[in-house]
mmCIF file of C-alpha atoms in Angstrom:
data_model
loop_
_atom_site.group_PDB
_atom_site.id
_atom_site.type_symbol
_atom_site.label_atom_id
_atom_site.label_comp_id
_atom_site.label_asym_id
_atom_site.label_seq_id
_atom_site.Cartn_x
_atom_site.Cartn_y
_atom_site.Cartn_z
ATOM 1 C CA UNK A 1 -7.522 20.045 3.126
ATOM 2 C CA UNK A 2 -9.567 17.196 3.533
ATOM 3 C CA UNK A 3 -8.659 13.476 2.714
ATOM 4 C CA UNK A 4 -10.521 10.570 2.068
ATOM 5 C CA UNK A 5 -9.059 7.270 3.313
ATOM 6 C CA UNK A 6 -9.486 4.179 1.161
ATOM 7 C CA UNK A 7 -9.115 1.396 3.553
ATOM 8 C CA UNK A 8 -8.748 -1.738 0.995
ATOM 9 C CA UNK A 9 -10.044 -5.118 2.343
ATOM 10 C CA UNK A 10 -6.732 -6.272 3.868
ATOM 11 C CA UNK A 11 -6.024 -3.210 5.988
ATOM 12 C CA UNK A 12 -9.702 -2.880 7.150
ATOM 13 C CA UNK A 13 -10.288 -6.467 7.928
ATOM 14 C CA UNK A 14 -6.924 -7.845 8.929
ATOM 15 C CA UNK A 15 -4.531 -4.799 9.252
ATOM 16 C CA UNK A 16 -6.798 -1.671 11.160
ATOM 17 C CA UNK A 17 -3.662 -0.127 12.632
ATOM 18 C CA UNK A 18 -2.142 0.659 9.172
ATOM 19 C CA UNK A 19 -5.569 2.966 8.649
ATOM 20 C CA UNK A 20 -5.065 4.201 12.065
ATOM 21 C CA UNK A 21 -1.169 5.226 11.623
ATOM 22 C CA UNK A 22 -1.926 6.883 8.362
ATOM 23 C CA UNK A 23 -4.688 9.050 10.338
ATOM 24 C CA UNK A 24 -2.463 10.365 12.938
ATOM 25 C CA UNK A 25 0.143 11.056 11.071
ATOM 26 C CA UNK A 26 -2.297 12.951 8.115
ATOM 27 C CA UNK A 27 -3.858 15.089 11.379
ATOM 28 C CA UNK A 28 -0.430 15.988 12.468
ATOM 29 C CA UNK A 29 -0.595 18.512 9.617
ATOM 30 C CA UNK A 30 -3.785 19.782 9.968
ATOM 31 C CA UNK A 31 -5.447 17.276 7.432
ATOM 32 C CA UNK A 32 -9.123 16.148 7.938
ATOM 33 C CA UNK A 33 -9.553 12.499 7.456
ATOM 34 C CA UNK A 34 -12.929 10.697 6.706
ATOM 35 C CA UNK A 35 -13.555 7.278 5.713
ATOM 36 C CA UNK A 36 -16.889 6.955 3.841
ATOM 37 C CA UNK A 37 -18.592 4.218 5.232
ATOM 38 C CA UNK A 38 -20.067 2.766 1.552
ATOM 39 C CA UNK A 39 -16.825 2.064 0.149
ATOM 40 C CA UNK A 40 -16.063 -1.556 -0.456
ATOM 41 C CA UNK A 41 -13.745 -3.888 -2.100
ATOM 42 C CA UNK A 42 -11.995 -2.167 -5.430
ATOM 43 C CA UNK A 43 -13.086 -4.965 -7.408
ATOM 44 C CA UNK A 44 -9.485 -6.780 -8.264
ATOM 45 C CA UNK A 45 -9.880 -9.909 -7.237
ATOM 46 C CA UNK A 46 -13.120 -10.434 -9.263
ATOM 47 C CA UNK A 47 -11.200 -8.080 -11.799
ATOM 48 C CA UNK A 48 -8.007 -10.673 -12.304
ATOM 49 C CA UNK A 49 -10.365 -13.806 -11.986
ATOM 50 C CA UNK A 50 -12.682 -13.025 -15.038
ATOM 51 C CA UNK A 51 -15.640 -11.674 -13.453
ATOM 52 C CA UNK A 52 -15.703 -8.443 -14.607
ATOM 53 C CA UNK A 53 -20.018 -7.823 -14.136
ATOM 54 C CA UNK A 54 -18.950 -8.797 -10.491
ATOM 55 C CA UNK A 55 -15.744 -6.276 -10.313
ATOM 56 C CA UNK A 56 -17.708 -3.593 -12.355
ATOM 57 C CA UNK A 57 -20.645 -3.534 -9.395
ATOM 58 C CA UNK A 58 -17.734 -3.352 -6.845
ATOM 59 C CA UNK A 59 -15.880 -0.376 -8.515
ATOM 60 C CA UNK A 60 -19.462 1.305 -9.191
ATOM 61 C CA UNK A 61 -19.513 1.489 -5.259
ATOM 62 C CA UNK A 62 -16.471 2.636 -4.538
ATOM 63 C CA UNK A 63 -16.823 5.784 -7.409
ATOM 64 C CA UNK A 64 -19.858 6.735 -5.719
ATOM 65 C CA UNK A 65 -17.927 6.670 -2.603
ATOM 66 C CA UNK A 66 -15.428 8.700 -3.717
ATOM 67 C CA UNK A 67 -17.125 11.241 -5.984
ATOM 68 C CA UNK A 68 -17.075 14.247 -3.446
ATOM 69 C CA UNK A 69 -13.699 13.775 -1.883
ATOM 70 C CA UNK A 70 -10.935 16.327 -3.026
ATOM 71 C CA UNK A 71 -7.960 13.450 -2.713
ATOM 72 C CA UNK A 72 -8.476 9.643 -1.927
ATOM 73 C CA UNK A 73 -4.868 8.068 -0.503
ATOM 74 C CA UNK A 74 -4.693 4.388 0.134
ATOM 75 C CA UNK A 75 -2.198 2.012 1.857
ATOM 76 C CA UNK A 76 -1.640 -0.047 -1.279
ATOM 77 C CA UNK A 77 -0.115 0.077 -4.388
ATOM 78 C CA UNK A 78 -2.260 -2.984 -5.873
ATOM 79 C CA UNK A 79 -5.670 -0.925 -5.100
ATOM 80 C CA UNK A 80 -4.350 2.134 -6.214
ATOM 81 C CA UNK A 81 -3.204 0.471 -9.162
ATOM 82 C CA UNK A 82 -6.402 -0.862 -9.793
ATOM 83 C CA UNK A 83 -8.363 2.463 -9.861
ATOM 84 C CA UNK A 84 -5.479 3.787 -12.023
ATOM 85 C CA UNK A 85 -5.186 1.110 -14.472
ATOM 86 C CA UNK A 86 -8.282 -0.692 -15.051
ATOM 87 C CA UNK A 87 -11.303 1.152 -14.020
ATOM 88 C CA UNK A 88 -11.404 3.048 -17.076
ATOM 89 C CA UNK A 89 -11.471 -0.375 -19.221
ATOM 90 C CA UNK A 90 -14.577 -1.669 -16.834
ATOM 91 C CA UNK A 91 -16.519 1.305 -17.989
ATOM 92 C CA UNK A 92 -15.241 1.969 -21.214
ATOM 93 C CA UNK A 93 -18.981 1.717 -22.292
ATOM 94 C CA UNK A 94 -20.807 3.522 -19.834
ATOM 95 C CA UNK A 95 -20.149 7.525 -20.291
ATOM 96 C CA UNK A 96 -21.014 8.292 -16.846
ATOM 97 C CA UNK A 97 -19.219 5.769 -15.048
ATOM 98 C CA UNK A 98 -16.014 6.086 -17.473
ATOM 99 C CA UNK A 99 -15.927 9.954 -16.650
ATOM 100 C CA UNK A 100 -16.592 9.273 -12.735
ATOM 101 C CA UNK A 101 -13.634 6.728 -12.964
ATOM 102 C CA UNK A 102 -11.452 9.284 -14.781
ATOM 103 C CA UNK A 103 -11.916 12.093 -12.017
ATOM 104 C CA UNK A 104 -11.151 9.203 -9.175
ATOM 105 C CA UNK A 105 -8.285 8.489 -10.619
ATOM 106 C CA UNK A 106 -6.635 11.567 -10.855
ATOM 107 C CA UNK A 107 -7.330 12.417 -7.206
ATOM 108 C CA UNK A 108 -6.322 9.128 -5.876
ATOM 109 C CA UNK A 109 -2.819 8.363 -4.114
ATOM 110 C CA UNK A 110 -1.065 5.487 -2.335
ATOM 111 C CA UNK A 111 0.100 6.950 0.528
ATOM 112 C CA UNK A 112 3.518 7.504 -0.133
ATOM 113 C CA UNK A 113 2.898 9.319 -3.355
ATOM 114 C CA UNK A 114 0.713 11.805 -1.811
ATOM 115 C CA UNK A 115 2.789 12.490 0.915
ATOM 116 C CA UNK A 116 5.774 13.233 -1.371
ATOM 117 C CA UNK A 117 4.165 14.306 -4.465
ATOM 118 C CA UNK A 118 0.985 16.242 -2.937
ATOM 119 C CA UNK A 119 2.610 17.570 0.367
ATOM 120 C CA UNK A 120 6.068 17.775 -0.143
ATOM 121 C CA UNK A 121 6.775 16.104 3.054
ATOM 122 C CA UNK A 122 9.701 13.602 3.073
ATOM 123 C CA UNK A 123 11.219 14.360 6.540
ATOM 124 C CA UNK A 124 8.105 13.163 9.576
ATOM 125 C CA UNK A 125 9.853 13.983 12.190
ATOM 126 C CA UNK A 126 10.830 10.231 12.913
ATOM 127 C CA UNK A 127 12.863 8.314 15.301
ATOM 128 C CA UNK A 128 13.580 4.542 14.722
ATOM 129 C CA UNK A 129 16.782 3.020 15.523
ATOM 130 C CA UNK A 130 16.770 -0.175 14.044
ATOM 131 C CA UNK A 131 17.781 -2.000 10.953
ATOM 132 C CA UNK A 132 15.417 -2.066 8.030
ATOM 133 C CA UNK A 133 14.837 -3.642 4.734
ATOM 134 C CA UNK A 134 12.340 -2.546 1.971
ATOM 135 C CA UNK A 135 9.959 -4.270 -0.372
ATOM 136 C CA UNK A 136 8.739 -2.842 -3.354
ATOM 137 C CA UNK A 137 5.536 -4.731 -4.389
ATOM 138 C CA UNK A 138 5.277 -5.725 -7.803
ATOM 139 C CA UNK A 139 1.794 -3.058 -8.582
ATOM 140 C CA UNK A 140 3.195 -0.023 -6.717
ATOM 141 C CA UNK A 141 6.367 -0.381 -8.684
ATOM 142 C CA UNK A 142 5.536 -1.407 -12.088
ATOM 143 C CA UNK A 143 1.900 0.242 -12.036
ATOM 144 C CA UNK A 144 1.964 3.267 -10.262
ATOM 145 C CA UNK A 145 5.729 4.052 -10.927
ATOM 146 C CA UNK A 146 6.258 3.954 -7.335
ATOM 147 C CA UNK A 147 10.497 4.171 -6.454
ATOM 148 C CA UNK A 148 11.869 6.567 -4.752
ATOM 149 C CA UNK A 149 9.224 8.091 -2.143
ATOM 150 C CA UNK A 150 9.374 4.909 0.254
ATOM 151 C CA UNK A 151 12.837 5.280 0.676
ATOM 152 C CA UNK A 152 12.729 9.706 0.559
ATOM 153 C CA UNK A 153 10.631 8.962 3.793
ATOM 154 C CA UNK A 154 12.996 6.068 5.382
ATOM 155 C CA UNK A 155 16.073 8.113 4.731
ATOM 156 C CA UNK A 156 14.950 10.585 6.581
ATOM 157 C CA UNK A 157 14.079 8.485 9.509
ATOM 158 C CA UNK A 158 16.378 9.345 12.265
ATOM 159 C CA UNK A 159 18.640 6.109 13.416
ATOM 160 C CA UNK A 160 17.049 3.854 10.296
ATOM 161 C CA UNK A 161 19.696 1.563 9.200
ATOM 162 C CA UNK A 162 17.942 0.840 5.380
ATOM 163 C CA UNK A 163 19.129 -2.109 4.043
ATOM 164 C CA UNK A 164 18.993 -3.364 -0.051
ATOM 165 C CA UNK A 165 17.078 -6.127 -0.137
ATOM 166 C CA UNK A 166 18.632 -8.712 -2.705
ATOM 167 C CA UNK A 167 16.905 -9.421 -5.496
ATOM 168 C CA UNK A 168 13.784 -6.895 -4.459
ATOM 169 C CA UNK A 169 12.308 -6.373 -7.803
ATOM 170 C CA UNK A 170 11.286 -9.754 -7.626
ATOM 171 C CA UNK A 171 7.898 -11.128 -6.720
ATOM 172 C CA UNK A 172 6.603 -12.110 -3.252
ATOM 173 C CA UNK A 173 4.153 -14.854 -4.359
ATOM 174 C CA UNK A 174 0.934 -13.170 -3.353
ATOM 175 C CA UNK A 175 -0.685 -12.001 -5.881
ATOM 176 C CA UNK A 176 -4.145 -12.160 -4.497
ATOM 177 C CA UNK A 177 -5.884 -14.887 -6.170
ATOM 178 C CA UNK A 178 -2.506 -15.992 -7.592
ATOM 179 C CA UNK A 179 -1.808 -17.820 -4.330
ATOM 180 C CA UNK A 180 -4.813 -19.228 -4.452
ATOM 181 C CA UNK A 181 -4.643 -20.947 -7.954
ATOM 182 C CA UNK A 182 -0.761 -21.567 -7.991
ATOM 183 C CA UNK A 183 -0.131 -21.999 -4.597
ATOM 184 C CA UNK A 184 2.905 -24.530 -5.087
ATOM 185 C CA UNK A 185 4.645 -21.788 -7.034
ATOM 186 C CA UNK A 186 3.414 -18.863 -4.564
ATOM 187 C CA UNK A 187 4.802 -21.190 -1.822
ATOM 188 C CA UNK A 188 8.204 -21.869 -3.586
ATOM 189 C CA UNK A 189 8.175 -17.950 -4.665
ATOM 190 C CA UNK A 190 8.100 -16.781 -0.464
ATOM 191 C CA UNK A 191 10.530 -18.977 0.408
ATOM 192 C CA UNK A 192 12.810 -17.258 -1.737
ATOM 193 C CA UNK A 193 11.793 -14.009 -0.774
ATOM 194 C CA UNK A 194 11.785 -14.850 2.841
ATOM 195 C CA UNK A 195 15.673 -15.872 2.237
ATOM 196 C CA UNK A 196 16.357 -12.738 0.808
ATOM 197 C CA UNK A 197 14.910 -11.041 3.770
ATOM 198 C CA UNK A 198 17.371 -12.988 6.230
ATOM 199 C CA UNK A 199 20.188 -12.353 3.897
ATOM 200 C CA UNK A 200 19.719 -8.861 4.690
ATOM 201 C CA UNK A 201 19.749 -9.697 9.012
ATOM 202 C CA UNK A 202 17.264 -6.289 9.376
ATOM 203 C CA UNK A 203 14.936 -6.322 12.138
ATOM 204 C CA UNK A 204 12.055 -5.186 10.028
ATOM 205 C CA UNK A 205 10.463 -5.707 6.747
ATOM 206 C CA UNK A 206 8.776 -2.282 5.776
ATOM 207 C CA UNK A 207 6.220 -2.377 2.242
ATOM 208 C CA UNK A 208 3.330 -0.309 1.024
ATOM 209 C CA UNK A 209 0.561 -3.708 0.861
ATOM 210 C CA UNK A 210 -0.265 -5.332 3.449
ATOM 211 C CA UNK A 211 -1.594 -7.871 1.394
ATOM 212 C CA UNK A 212 2.524 -8.832 0.178
ATOM 213 C CA UNK A 213 3.881 -7.947 3.624
ATOM 214 C CA UNK A 214 1.045 -10.601 5.283
ATOM 215 C CA UNK A 215 2.272 -13.433 2.347
ATOM 216 C CA UNK A 216 6.423 -12.990 3.312
ATOM 217 C CA UNK A 217 5.665 -12.308 7.252
ATOM 218 C CA UNK A 218 3.308 -15.491 7.507
ATOM 219 C CA UNK A 219 6.198 -17.837 5.709
ATOM 220 C CA UNK A 220 9.134 -15.989 8.008
ATOM 221 C CA UNK A 221 6.456 -16.528 11.572
ATOM 222 C CA UNK A 222 6.198 -20.068 10.118
ATOM 223 C CA UNK A 223 9.687 -21.023 9.693
ATOM 224 C CA UNK A 224 10.136 -19.138 13.531
ATOM 225 C CA UNK A 225 12.102 -16.063 12.334
ATOM 226 C CA UNK A 226 11.166 -13.127 14.286
ATOM 227 C CA UNK A 227 11.639 -10.384 12.050
ATOM 228 C CA UNK A 228 8.856 -7.765 12.241
ATOM 229 C CA UNK A 229 6.374 -6.965 9.529
ATOM 230 C CA UNK A 230 5.387 -3.048 9.397
ATOM 231 C CA UNK A 231 3.607 -1.136 6.489
ATOM 232 C CA UNK A 232 5.740 2.105 6.016
ATOM 233 C CA UNK A 233 3.275 4.166 7.537
ATOM 234 C CA UNK A 234 3.282 1.860 10.920
ATOM 235 C CA UNK A 235 6.871 2.842 11.059
ATOM 236 C CA UNK A 236 6.880 6.289 10.291
ATOM 237 C CA UNK A 237 3.843 6.585 12.878
ATOM 238 C CA UNK A 238 5.763 4.889 15.888
ATOM 239 C CA UNK A 239 9.117 6.523 14.422
ATOM 240 C CA UNK A 240 7.233 10.188 15.248
ATOM 241 C CA UNK A 241 5.901 8.857 18.471
ATOM 242 C CA UNK A 242 9.271 7.717 19.577
ATOM 243 C CA UNK A 243 10.963 11.236 19.015
ATOM 244 C CA UNK A 244 8.424 13.054 21.146
ATOM 245 C CA UNK A 245 9.045 10.990 23.683
ATOM 246 C CA UNK A 246 12.649 12.040 23.880
#
């Protein structure tokens, strides 16, 4: 099987280790991973800000980048949600691009969805003896319906104690451009989210979107709280390496 990695802006620029973890995990199952060079932003920031022409330009590049791919996997429910729910709206008046958008939607998955739904993998053989809490990001949960896949994967990690996050359905306050336009409200939301994380007494906060984890992690660091922030792919890949060392 061949898979193309849609790296996303934040992972590419700020958290490349997340992409490395995904590639290593998929390679373990004999999956060949490529990263098309021409890919760019999915267009979501421009789309959400009302700049639809600019969003279409970015989205067109994404359509071309992955046109020949068998599957596309992304470490983000947010960017995957953009492709699944808004590309058809962007290209509704362009028959050629619309057809491309539908093809891309049908083969694009968030990472945990791909592991569980496509590959049928729930246990990667990881070991991670720590207390962990999971933040379900808004777009992954609401746009893609991601609910059980991350928990299934985490529940099979040996030694991991998964602690429920109080009010987990609440937004962390990032929301991309929302954090810039409504910084006061955003700050209050992330403070509340951080309080809930600390209530769990977890050593690690894990999630599917580095935007949300960057926001919560930044606030926890500002408060001097030593909670480790990890994408679920990082946790699984580190857990696999730990298991193989024993």
